[in-house]
mmCIF file of C-alpha atoms in Angstrom:
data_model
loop_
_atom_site.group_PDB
_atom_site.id
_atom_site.type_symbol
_atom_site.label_atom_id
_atom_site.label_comp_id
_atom_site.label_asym_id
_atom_site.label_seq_id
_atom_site.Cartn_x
_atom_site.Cartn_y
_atom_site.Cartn_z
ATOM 1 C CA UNK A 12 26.684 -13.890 -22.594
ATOM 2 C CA UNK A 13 28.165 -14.207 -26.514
ATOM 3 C CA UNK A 14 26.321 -18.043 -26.125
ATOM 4 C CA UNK A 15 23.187 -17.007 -25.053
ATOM 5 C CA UNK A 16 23.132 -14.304 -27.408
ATOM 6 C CA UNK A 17 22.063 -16.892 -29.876
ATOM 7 C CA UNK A 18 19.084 -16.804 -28.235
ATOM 8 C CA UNK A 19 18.859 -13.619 -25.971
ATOM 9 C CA UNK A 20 20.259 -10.967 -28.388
ATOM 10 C CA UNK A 21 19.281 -8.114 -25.836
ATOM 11 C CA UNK A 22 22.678 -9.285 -23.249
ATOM 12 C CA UNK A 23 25.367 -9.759 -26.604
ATOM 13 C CA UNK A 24 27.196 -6.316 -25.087
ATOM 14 C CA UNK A 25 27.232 -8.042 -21.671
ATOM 15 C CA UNK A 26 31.045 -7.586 -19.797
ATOM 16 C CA UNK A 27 30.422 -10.426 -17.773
ATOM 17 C CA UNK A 28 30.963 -14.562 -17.747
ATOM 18 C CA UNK A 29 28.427 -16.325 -16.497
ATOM 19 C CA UNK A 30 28.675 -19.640 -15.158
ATOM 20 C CA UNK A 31 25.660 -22.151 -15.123
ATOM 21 C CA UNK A 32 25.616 -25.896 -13.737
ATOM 22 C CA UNK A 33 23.637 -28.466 -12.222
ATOM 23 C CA UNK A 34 21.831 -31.778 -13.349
ATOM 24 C CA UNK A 35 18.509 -31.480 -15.556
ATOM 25 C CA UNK A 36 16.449 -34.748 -15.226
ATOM 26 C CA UNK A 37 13.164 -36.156 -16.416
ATOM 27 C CA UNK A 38 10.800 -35.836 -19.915
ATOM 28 C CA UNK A 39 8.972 -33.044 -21.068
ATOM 29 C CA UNK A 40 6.137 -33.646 -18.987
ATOM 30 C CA UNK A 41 8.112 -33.947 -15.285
ATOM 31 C CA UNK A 42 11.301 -31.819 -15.337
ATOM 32 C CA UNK A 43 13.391 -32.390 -11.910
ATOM 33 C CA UNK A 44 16.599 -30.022 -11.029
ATOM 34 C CA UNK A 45 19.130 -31.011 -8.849
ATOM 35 C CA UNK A 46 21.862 -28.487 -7.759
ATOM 36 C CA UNK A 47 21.101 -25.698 -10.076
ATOM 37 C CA UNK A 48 24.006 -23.056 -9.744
ATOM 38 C CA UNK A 49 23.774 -19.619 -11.700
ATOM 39 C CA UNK A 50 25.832 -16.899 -11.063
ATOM 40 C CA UNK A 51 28.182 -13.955 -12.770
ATOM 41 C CA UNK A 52 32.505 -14.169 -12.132
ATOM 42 C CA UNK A 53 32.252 -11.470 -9.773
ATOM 43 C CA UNK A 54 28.926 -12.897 -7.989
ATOM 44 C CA UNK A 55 26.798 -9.860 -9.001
ATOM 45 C CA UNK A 56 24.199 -12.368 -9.885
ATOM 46 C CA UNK A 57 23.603 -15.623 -7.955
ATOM 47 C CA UNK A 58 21.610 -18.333 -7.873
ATOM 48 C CA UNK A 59 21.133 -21.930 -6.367
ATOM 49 C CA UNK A 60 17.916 -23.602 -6.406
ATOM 50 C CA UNK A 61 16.208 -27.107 -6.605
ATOM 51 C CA UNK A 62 12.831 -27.622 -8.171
ATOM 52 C CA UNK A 63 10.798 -30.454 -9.234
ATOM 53 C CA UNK A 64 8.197 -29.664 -11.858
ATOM 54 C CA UNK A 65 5.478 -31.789 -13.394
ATOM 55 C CA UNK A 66 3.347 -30.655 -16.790
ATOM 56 C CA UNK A 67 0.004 -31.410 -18.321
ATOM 57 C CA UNK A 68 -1.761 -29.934 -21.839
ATOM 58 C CA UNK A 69 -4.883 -28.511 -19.758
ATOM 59 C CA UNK A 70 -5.462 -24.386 -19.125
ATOM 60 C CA UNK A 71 -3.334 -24.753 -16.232
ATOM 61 C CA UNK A 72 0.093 -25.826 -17.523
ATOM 62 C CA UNK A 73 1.501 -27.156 -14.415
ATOM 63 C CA UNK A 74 -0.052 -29.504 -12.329
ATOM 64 C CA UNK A 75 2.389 -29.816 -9.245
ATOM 65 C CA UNK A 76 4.964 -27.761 -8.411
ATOM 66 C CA UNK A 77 7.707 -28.039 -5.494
ATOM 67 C CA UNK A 78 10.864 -25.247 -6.108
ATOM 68 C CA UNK A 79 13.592 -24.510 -3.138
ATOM 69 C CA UNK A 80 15.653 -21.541 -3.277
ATOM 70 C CA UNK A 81 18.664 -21.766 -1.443
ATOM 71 C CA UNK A 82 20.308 -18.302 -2.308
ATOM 72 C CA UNK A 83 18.914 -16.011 -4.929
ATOM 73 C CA UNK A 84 21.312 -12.393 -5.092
ATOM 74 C CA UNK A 85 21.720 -9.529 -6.956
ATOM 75 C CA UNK A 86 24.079 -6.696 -6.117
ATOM 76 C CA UNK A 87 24.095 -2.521 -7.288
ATOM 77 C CA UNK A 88 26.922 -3.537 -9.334
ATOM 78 C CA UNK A 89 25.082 -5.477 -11.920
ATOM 79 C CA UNK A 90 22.539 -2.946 -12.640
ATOM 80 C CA UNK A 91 25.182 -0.671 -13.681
ATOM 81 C CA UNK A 92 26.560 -3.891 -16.063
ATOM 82 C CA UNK A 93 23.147 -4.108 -17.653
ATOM 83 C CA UNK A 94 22.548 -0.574 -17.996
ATOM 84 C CA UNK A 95 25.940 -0.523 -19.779
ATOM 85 C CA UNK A 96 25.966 -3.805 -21.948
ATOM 86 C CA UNK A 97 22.490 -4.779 -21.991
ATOM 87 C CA UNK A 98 20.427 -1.270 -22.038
ATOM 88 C CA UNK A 99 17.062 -3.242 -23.282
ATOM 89 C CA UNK A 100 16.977 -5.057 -20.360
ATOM 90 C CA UNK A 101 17.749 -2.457 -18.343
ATOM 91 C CA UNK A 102 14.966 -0.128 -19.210
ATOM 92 C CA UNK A 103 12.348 -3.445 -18.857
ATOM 93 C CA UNK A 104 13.307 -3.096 -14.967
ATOM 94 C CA UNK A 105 11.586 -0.513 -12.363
ATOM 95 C CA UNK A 106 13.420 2.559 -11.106
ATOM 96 C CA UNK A 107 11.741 1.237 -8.041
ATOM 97 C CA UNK A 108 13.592 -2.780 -8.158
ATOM 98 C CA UNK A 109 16.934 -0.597 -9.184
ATOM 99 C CA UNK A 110 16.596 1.587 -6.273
ATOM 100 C CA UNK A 111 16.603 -1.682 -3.646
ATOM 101 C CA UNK A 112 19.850 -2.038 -4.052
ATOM 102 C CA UNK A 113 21.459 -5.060 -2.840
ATOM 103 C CA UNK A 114 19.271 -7.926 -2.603
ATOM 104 C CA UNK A 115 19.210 -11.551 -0.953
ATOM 105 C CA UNK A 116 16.579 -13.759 -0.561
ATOM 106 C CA UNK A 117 15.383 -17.494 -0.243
ATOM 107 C CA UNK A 118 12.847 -19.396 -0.086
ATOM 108 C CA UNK A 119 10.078 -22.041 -1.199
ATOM 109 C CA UNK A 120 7.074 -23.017 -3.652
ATOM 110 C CA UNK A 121 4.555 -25.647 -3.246
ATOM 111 C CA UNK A 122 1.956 -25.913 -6.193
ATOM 112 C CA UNK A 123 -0.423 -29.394 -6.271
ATOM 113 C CA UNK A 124 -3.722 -28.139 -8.317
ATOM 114 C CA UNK A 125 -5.352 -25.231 -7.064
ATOM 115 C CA UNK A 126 -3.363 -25.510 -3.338
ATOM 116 C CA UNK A 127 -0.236 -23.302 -3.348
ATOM 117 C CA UNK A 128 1.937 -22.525 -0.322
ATOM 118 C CA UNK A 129 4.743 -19.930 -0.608
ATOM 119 C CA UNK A 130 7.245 -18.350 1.245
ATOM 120 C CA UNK A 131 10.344 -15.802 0.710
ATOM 121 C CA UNK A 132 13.014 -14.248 3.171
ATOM 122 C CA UNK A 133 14.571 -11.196 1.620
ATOM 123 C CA UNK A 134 17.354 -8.592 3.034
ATOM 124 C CA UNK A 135 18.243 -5.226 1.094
ATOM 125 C CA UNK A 136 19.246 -1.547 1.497
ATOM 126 C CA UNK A 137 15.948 -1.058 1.594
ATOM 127 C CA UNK A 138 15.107 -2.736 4.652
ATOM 128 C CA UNK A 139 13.850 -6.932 5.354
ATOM 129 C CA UNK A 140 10.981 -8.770 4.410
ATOM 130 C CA UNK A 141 9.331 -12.025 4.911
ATOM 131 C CA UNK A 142 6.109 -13.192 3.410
ATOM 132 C CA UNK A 143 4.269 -15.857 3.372
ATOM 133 C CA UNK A 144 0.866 -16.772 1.228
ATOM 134 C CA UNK A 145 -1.363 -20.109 2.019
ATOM 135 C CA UNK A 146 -4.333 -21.490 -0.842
ATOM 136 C CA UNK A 147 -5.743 -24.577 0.724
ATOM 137 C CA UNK A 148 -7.510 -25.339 -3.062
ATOM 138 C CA UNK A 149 -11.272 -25.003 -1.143
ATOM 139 C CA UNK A 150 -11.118 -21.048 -1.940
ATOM 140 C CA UNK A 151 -9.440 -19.922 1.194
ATOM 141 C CA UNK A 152 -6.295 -18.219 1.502
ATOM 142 C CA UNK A 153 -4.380 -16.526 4.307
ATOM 143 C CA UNK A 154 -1.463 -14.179 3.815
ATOM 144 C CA UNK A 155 1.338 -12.572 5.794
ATOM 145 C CA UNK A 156 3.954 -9.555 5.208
ATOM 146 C CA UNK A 157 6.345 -8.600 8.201
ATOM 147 C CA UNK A 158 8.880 -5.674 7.165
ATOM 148 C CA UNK A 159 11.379 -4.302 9.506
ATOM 149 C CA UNK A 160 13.421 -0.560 8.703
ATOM 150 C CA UNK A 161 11.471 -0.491 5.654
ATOM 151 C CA UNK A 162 13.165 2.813 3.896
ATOM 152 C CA UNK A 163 10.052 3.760 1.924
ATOM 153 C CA UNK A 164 11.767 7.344 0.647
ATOM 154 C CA UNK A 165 14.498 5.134 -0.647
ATOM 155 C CA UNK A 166 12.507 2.925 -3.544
ATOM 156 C CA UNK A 167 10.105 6.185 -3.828
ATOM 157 C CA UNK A 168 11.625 9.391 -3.295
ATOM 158 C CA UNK A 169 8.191 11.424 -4.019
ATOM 159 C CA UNK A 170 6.685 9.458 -0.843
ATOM 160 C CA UNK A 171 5.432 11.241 2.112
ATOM 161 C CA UNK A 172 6.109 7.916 3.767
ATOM 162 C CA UNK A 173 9.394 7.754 4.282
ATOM 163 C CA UNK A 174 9.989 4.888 6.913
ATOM 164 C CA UNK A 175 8.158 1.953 8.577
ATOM 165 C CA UNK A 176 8.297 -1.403 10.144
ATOM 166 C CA UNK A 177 5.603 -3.382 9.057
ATOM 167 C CA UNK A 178 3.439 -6.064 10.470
ATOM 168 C CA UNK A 179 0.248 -7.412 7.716
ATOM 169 C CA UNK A 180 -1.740 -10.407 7.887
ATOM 170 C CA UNK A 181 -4.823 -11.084 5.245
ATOM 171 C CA UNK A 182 -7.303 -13.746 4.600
ATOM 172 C CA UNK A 183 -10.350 -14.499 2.634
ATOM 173 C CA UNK A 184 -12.105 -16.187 0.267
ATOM 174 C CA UNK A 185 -10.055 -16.334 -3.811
ATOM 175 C CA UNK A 186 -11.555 -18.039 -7.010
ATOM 176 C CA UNK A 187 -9.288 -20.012 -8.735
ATOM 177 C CA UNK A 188 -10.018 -20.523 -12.560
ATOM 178 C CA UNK A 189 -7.431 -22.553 -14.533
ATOM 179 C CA UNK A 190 -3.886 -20.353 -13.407
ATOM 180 C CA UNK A 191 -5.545 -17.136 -12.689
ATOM 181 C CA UNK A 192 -6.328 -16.570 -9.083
ATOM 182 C CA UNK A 193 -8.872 -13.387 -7.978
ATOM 183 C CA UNK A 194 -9.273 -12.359 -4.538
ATOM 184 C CA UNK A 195 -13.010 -12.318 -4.045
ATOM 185 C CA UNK A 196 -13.177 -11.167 -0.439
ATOM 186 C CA UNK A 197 -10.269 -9.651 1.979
ATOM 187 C CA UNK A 198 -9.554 -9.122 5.815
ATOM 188 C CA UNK A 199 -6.832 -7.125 6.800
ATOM 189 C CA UNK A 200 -5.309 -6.536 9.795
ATOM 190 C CA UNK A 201 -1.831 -4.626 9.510
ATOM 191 C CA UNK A 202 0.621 -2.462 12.740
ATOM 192 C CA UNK A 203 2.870 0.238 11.920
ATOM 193 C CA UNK A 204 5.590 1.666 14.503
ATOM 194 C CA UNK A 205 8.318 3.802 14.075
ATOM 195 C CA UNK A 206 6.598 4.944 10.525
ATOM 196 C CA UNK A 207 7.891 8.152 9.691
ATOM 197 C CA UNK A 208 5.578 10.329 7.307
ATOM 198 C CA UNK A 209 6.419 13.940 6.091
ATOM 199 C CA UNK A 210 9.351 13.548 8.695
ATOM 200 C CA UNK A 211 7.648 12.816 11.528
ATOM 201 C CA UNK A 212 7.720 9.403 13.191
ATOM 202 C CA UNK A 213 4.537 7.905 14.447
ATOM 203 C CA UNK A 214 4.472 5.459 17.400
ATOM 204 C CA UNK A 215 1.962 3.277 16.064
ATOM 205 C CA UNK A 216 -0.535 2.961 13.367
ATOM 206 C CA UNK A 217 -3.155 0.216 13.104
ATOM 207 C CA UNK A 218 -5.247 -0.477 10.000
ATOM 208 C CA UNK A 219 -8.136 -3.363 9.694
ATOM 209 C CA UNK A 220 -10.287 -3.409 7.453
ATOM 210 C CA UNK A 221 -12.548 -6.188 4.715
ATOM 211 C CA UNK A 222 -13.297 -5.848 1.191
ATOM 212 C CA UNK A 223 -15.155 -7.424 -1.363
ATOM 213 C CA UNK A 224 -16.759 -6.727 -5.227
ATOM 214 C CA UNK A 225 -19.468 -5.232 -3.124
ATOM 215 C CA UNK A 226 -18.309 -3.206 0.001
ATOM 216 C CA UNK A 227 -15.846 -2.461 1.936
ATOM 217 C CA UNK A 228 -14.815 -1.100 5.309
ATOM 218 C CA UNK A 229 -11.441 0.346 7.313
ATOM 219 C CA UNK A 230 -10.599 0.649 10.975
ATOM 220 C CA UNK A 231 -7.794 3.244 11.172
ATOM 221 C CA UNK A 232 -6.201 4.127 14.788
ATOM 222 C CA UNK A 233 -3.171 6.584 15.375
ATOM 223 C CA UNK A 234 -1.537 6.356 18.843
ATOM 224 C CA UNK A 235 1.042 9.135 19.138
ATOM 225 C CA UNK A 236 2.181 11.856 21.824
ATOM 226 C CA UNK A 237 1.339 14.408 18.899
ATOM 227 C CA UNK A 238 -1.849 12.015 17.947
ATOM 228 C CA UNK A 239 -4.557 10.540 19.181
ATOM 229 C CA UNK A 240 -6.874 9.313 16.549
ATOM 230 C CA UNK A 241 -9.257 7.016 15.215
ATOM 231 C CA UNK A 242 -11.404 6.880 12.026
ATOM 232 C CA UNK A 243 -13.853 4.165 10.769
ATOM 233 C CA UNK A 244 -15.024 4.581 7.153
ATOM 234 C CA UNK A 245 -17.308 2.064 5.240
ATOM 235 C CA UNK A 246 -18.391 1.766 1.588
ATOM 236 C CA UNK A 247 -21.558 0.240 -0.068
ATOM 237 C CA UNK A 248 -22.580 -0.816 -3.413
ATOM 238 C CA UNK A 249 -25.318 -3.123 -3.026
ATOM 239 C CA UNK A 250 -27.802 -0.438 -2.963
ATOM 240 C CA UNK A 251 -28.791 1.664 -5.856
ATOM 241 C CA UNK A 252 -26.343 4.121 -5.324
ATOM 242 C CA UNK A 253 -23.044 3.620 -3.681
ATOM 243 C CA UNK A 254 -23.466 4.873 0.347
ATOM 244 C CA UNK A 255 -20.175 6.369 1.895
ATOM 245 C CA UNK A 256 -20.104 5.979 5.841
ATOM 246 C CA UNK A 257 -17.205 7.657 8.134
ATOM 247 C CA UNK A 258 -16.765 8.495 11.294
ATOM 248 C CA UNK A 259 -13.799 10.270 12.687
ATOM 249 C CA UNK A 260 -12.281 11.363 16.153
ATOM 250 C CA UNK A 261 -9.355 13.008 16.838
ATOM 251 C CA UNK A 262 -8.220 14.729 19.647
ATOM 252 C CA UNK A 263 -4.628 16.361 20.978
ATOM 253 C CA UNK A 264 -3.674 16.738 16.935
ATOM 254 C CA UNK A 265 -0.142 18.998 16.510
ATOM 255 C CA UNK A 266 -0.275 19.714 12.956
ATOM 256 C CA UNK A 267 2.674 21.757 13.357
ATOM 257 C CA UNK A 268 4.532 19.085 14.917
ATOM 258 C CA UNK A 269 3.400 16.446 12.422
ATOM 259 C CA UNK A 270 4.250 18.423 9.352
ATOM 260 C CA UNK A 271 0.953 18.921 8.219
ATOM 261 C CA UNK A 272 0.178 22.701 8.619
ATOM 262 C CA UNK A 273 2.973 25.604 9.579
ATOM 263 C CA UNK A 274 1.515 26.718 12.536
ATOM 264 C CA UNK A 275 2.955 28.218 16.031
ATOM 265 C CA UNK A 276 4.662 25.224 17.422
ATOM 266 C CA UNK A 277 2.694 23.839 20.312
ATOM 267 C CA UNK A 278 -1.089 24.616 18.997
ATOM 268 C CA UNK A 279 -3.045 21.389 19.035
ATOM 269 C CA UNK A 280 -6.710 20.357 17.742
ATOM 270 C CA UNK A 281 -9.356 18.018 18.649
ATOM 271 C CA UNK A 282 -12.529 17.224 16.911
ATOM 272 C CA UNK A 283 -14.787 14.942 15.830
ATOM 273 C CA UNK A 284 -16.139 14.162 11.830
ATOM 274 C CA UNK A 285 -19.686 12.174 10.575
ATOM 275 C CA UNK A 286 -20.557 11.578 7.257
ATOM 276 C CA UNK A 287 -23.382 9.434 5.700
ATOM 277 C CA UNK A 288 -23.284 10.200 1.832
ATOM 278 C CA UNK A 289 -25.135 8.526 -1.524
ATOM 279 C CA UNK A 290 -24.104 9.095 -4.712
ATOM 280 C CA UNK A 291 -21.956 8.126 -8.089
ATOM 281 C CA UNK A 292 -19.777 11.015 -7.796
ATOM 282 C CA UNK A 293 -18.878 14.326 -5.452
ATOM 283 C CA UNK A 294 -20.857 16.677 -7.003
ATOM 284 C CA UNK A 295 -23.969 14.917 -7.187
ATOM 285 C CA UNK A 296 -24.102 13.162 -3.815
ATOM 286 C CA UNK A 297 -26.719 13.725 -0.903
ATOM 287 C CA UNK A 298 -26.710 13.501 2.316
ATOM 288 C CA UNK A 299 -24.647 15.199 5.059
ATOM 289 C CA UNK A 300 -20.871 15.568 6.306
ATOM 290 C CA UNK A 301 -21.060 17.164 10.036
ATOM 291 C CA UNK A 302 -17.583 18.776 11.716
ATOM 292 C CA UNK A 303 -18.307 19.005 15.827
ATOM 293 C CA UNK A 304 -16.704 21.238 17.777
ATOM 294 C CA UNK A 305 -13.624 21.359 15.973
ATOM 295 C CA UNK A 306 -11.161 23.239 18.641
ATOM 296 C CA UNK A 307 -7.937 24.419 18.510
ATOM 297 C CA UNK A 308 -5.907 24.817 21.876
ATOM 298 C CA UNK A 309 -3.403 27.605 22.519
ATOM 299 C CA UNK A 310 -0.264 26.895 25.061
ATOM 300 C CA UNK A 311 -1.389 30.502 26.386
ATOM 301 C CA UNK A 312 -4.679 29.338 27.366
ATOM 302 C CA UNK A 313 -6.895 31.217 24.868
ATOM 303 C CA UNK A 314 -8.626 28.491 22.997
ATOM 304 C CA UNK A 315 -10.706 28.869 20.045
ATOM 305 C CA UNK A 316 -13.703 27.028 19.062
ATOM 306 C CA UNK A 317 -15.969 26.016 15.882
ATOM 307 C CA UNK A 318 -19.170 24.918 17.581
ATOM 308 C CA UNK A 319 -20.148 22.336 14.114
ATOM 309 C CA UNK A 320 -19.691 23.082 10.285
ATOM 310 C CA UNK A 321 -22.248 20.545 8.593
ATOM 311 C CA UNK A 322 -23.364 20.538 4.997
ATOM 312 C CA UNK A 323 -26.390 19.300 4.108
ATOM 313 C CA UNK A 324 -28.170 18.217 0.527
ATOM 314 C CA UNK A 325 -30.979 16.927 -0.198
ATOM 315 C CA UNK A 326 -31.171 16.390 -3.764
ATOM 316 C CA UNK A 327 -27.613 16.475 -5.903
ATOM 317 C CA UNK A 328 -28.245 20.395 -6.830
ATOM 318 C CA UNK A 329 -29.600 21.949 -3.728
ATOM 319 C CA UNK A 330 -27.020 21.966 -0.881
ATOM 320 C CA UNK A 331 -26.918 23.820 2.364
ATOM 321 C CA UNK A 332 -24.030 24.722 4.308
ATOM 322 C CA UNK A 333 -24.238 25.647 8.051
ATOM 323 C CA UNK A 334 -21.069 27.135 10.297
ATOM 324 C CA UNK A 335 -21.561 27.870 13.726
ATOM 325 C CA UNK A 336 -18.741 29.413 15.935
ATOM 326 C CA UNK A 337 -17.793 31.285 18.407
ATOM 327 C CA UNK A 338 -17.552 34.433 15.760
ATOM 328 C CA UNK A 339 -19.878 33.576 13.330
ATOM 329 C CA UNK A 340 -22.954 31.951 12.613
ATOM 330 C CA UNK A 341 -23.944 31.046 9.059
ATOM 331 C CA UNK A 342 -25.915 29.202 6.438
ATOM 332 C CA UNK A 343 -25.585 29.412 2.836
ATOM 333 C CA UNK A 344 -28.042 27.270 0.225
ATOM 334 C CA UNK A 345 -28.040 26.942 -3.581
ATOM 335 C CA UNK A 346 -26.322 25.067 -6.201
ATOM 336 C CA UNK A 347 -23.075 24.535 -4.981
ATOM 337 C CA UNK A 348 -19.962 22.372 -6.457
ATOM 338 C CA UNK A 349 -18.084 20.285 -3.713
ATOM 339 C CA UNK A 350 -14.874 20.869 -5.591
ATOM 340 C CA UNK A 351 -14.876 24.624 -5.378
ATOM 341 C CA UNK A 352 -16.716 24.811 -1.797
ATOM 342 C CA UNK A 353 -14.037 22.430 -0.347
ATOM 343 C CA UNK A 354 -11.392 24.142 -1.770
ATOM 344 C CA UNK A 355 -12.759 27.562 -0.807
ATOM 345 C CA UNK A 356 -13.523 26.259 2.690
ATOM 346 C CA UNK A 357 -10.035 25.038 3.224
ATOM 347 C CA UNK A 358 -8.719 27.756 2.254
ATOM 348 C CA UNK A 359 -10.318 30.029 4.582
ATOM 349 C CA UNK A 360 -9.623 27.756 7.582
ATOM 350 C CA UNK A 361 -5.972 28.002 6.669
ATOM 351 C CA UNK A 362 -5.596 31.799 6.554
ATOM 352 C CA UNK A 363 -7.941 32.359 9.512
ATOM 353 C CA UNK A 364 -5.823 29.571 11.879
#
């Protein structure tokens, strides 16, 4: 570290040798590396790679690009040595990257022009990933993310997602201008199992969806002894205003069991959401979200039943709410604010279950 001080100023207070070899070869245009070996005396840091890399003077400043990582690792240990000796560099890294852990990984780069293939294996505390990305230069890419005992709560303690395995595959269409890429259209398709949110653990989730600069839709489907659901949503912008779309079913819900609402243990709901809405923002939006028969079922046998809550507007002042149940019927019209009828609503259905 006193060497590269010269240079790097930030690692001068650095209590660790480092140790760098292999063979540099080439001019400043092509740049080949044979046998590249970084790493600290105690092998807190490591590296060995191979790259070959060739230059031009256009926007895009290289032209082809081929790098293999062998090894790249980075124990707890030398966070602790940079937060000690080198605390400028330390603060530049994410809580999140320091709360990994232990990390190994490998893997390969392919650039020539605009086609770029990519691939990295990588093992932590935090769980194992491998991904893989795919630009075949026409403006096509496909993408892939597999994670296995991925501890979520770990990297973000704040998460109500605590724990997955993870299964994501992409493609679509990406514009490539000079060495910025943007995605310009997205399918997803992406399984969850063993995902554990607010402490419960989920059999399976699915999620599909597509997405571009002008709309977007998702598929989501929960498949769960505790919950059966499934919810397509959908958003527009090539209209004048934006148009919101979902449509929701759910049926043998514990929300006690799940985490989501204390309840008596055993008490499970079913029922079934439709919403078709235009607008720029909540409170000026028309159109109409309907709740049907929203039920919840007692282990005693005594069920109770809302028969529909629907809200209805017509213009972005003028809004109508209807309830009917089976103990009360109601409708209620004037200028009403989403944010405070929503949050009054909820809050009524919370004390009264």
């Amino acid at each position: 570290p006193s060497d590269l001080a010269f240079a790097l100023p930030q690692v001068k207070g650095l209590n660790e040798r480092l140790y760098l070899g292999g063979d540099f070869i080439g001019s400043p245009s092509r740049i080949q590396v044979k046998a590249l070996d970084l790493h600290s005396a105690k092998r807190d840091l490591a590296l060995r790679a191979e790259a070959r890399i060739a230059l031009n003077s256009g926007p895009s400043p290289i032209s082809s690009l081929a790098l293999n990582l062998e090894q790249a690792a980075v124990t707890k240990r030398l966070w602790t040595l940079l937060e000690e000796g080198a605390p400028d560099i330390h603060a530049l890294i994410p809580k999140e990257v320091i709360r990994i852990g232990n990390i190994t990984a490998k893997g390969n780069v392919q650039v020539e022009g605009k086609q770029v293939e990519a691939g990295l294996t990588a093992q932590t505390d935090a769980g194992d990933l491998i991904a893989h990305i795919d630009l075949d230069g026409k403006g096509y890419y496909t993408a892939s993310l597999d994670g296995d005992s991925l501890n979520i709560a770990q990297v973000v303690p704040t998460s109500p997602l605590t724990s997955t395995n993870l299964a994501l595959c992409a493609k679509g269409m990406v514009e490539a201008n000079d060495s910025v890429f943007n995605i310009q259209s997205t399918e997803l398709a992406s399984v969850l199992t063993q995902t554990e949110i607010l402490g419960y653990a989920y059999d399976r989730i699915t999620l599909d969806g597509h997405c571009s600069h002008k709309d977007c839709g998702a598929n989501l489907c929960v498949v769960d002894p505790n919950a059966r659901l499934t919810l397509e949503a959908a958003y527009d912008a090539t209209g004048r205003f934006p148009h919101y779309t979902a449509m929701l079913d759910a049926d043998s819900l514990a929300l006690h069991t799940l985490g989501l609402i204390d309840l008596h243990e055993g008490n499970t709901f079913s029922t079934n959401l439709i919403a078709d809405l235009h607008g720029r923002d909540l409170d000026h939006i028309v159109g109409k979200v309907v709740i049907d028969s929203l039920a919840m079922h007692r282990p005693a046998g005594d069920d109770y039943l809302i028969k529909e809550v629907a809200l209805y507007a017509s213009d972005p002042v003028n809004k109508m709410l209807s309830l009917k149940s089976d103990f009360m019927d109601a409708t209620l019209r004037g200028e009403l604010t989403y944010h405070s009828l929503i949050n009054s609503l909820l809050g009524h259905l919370h004390r009264s279950l």
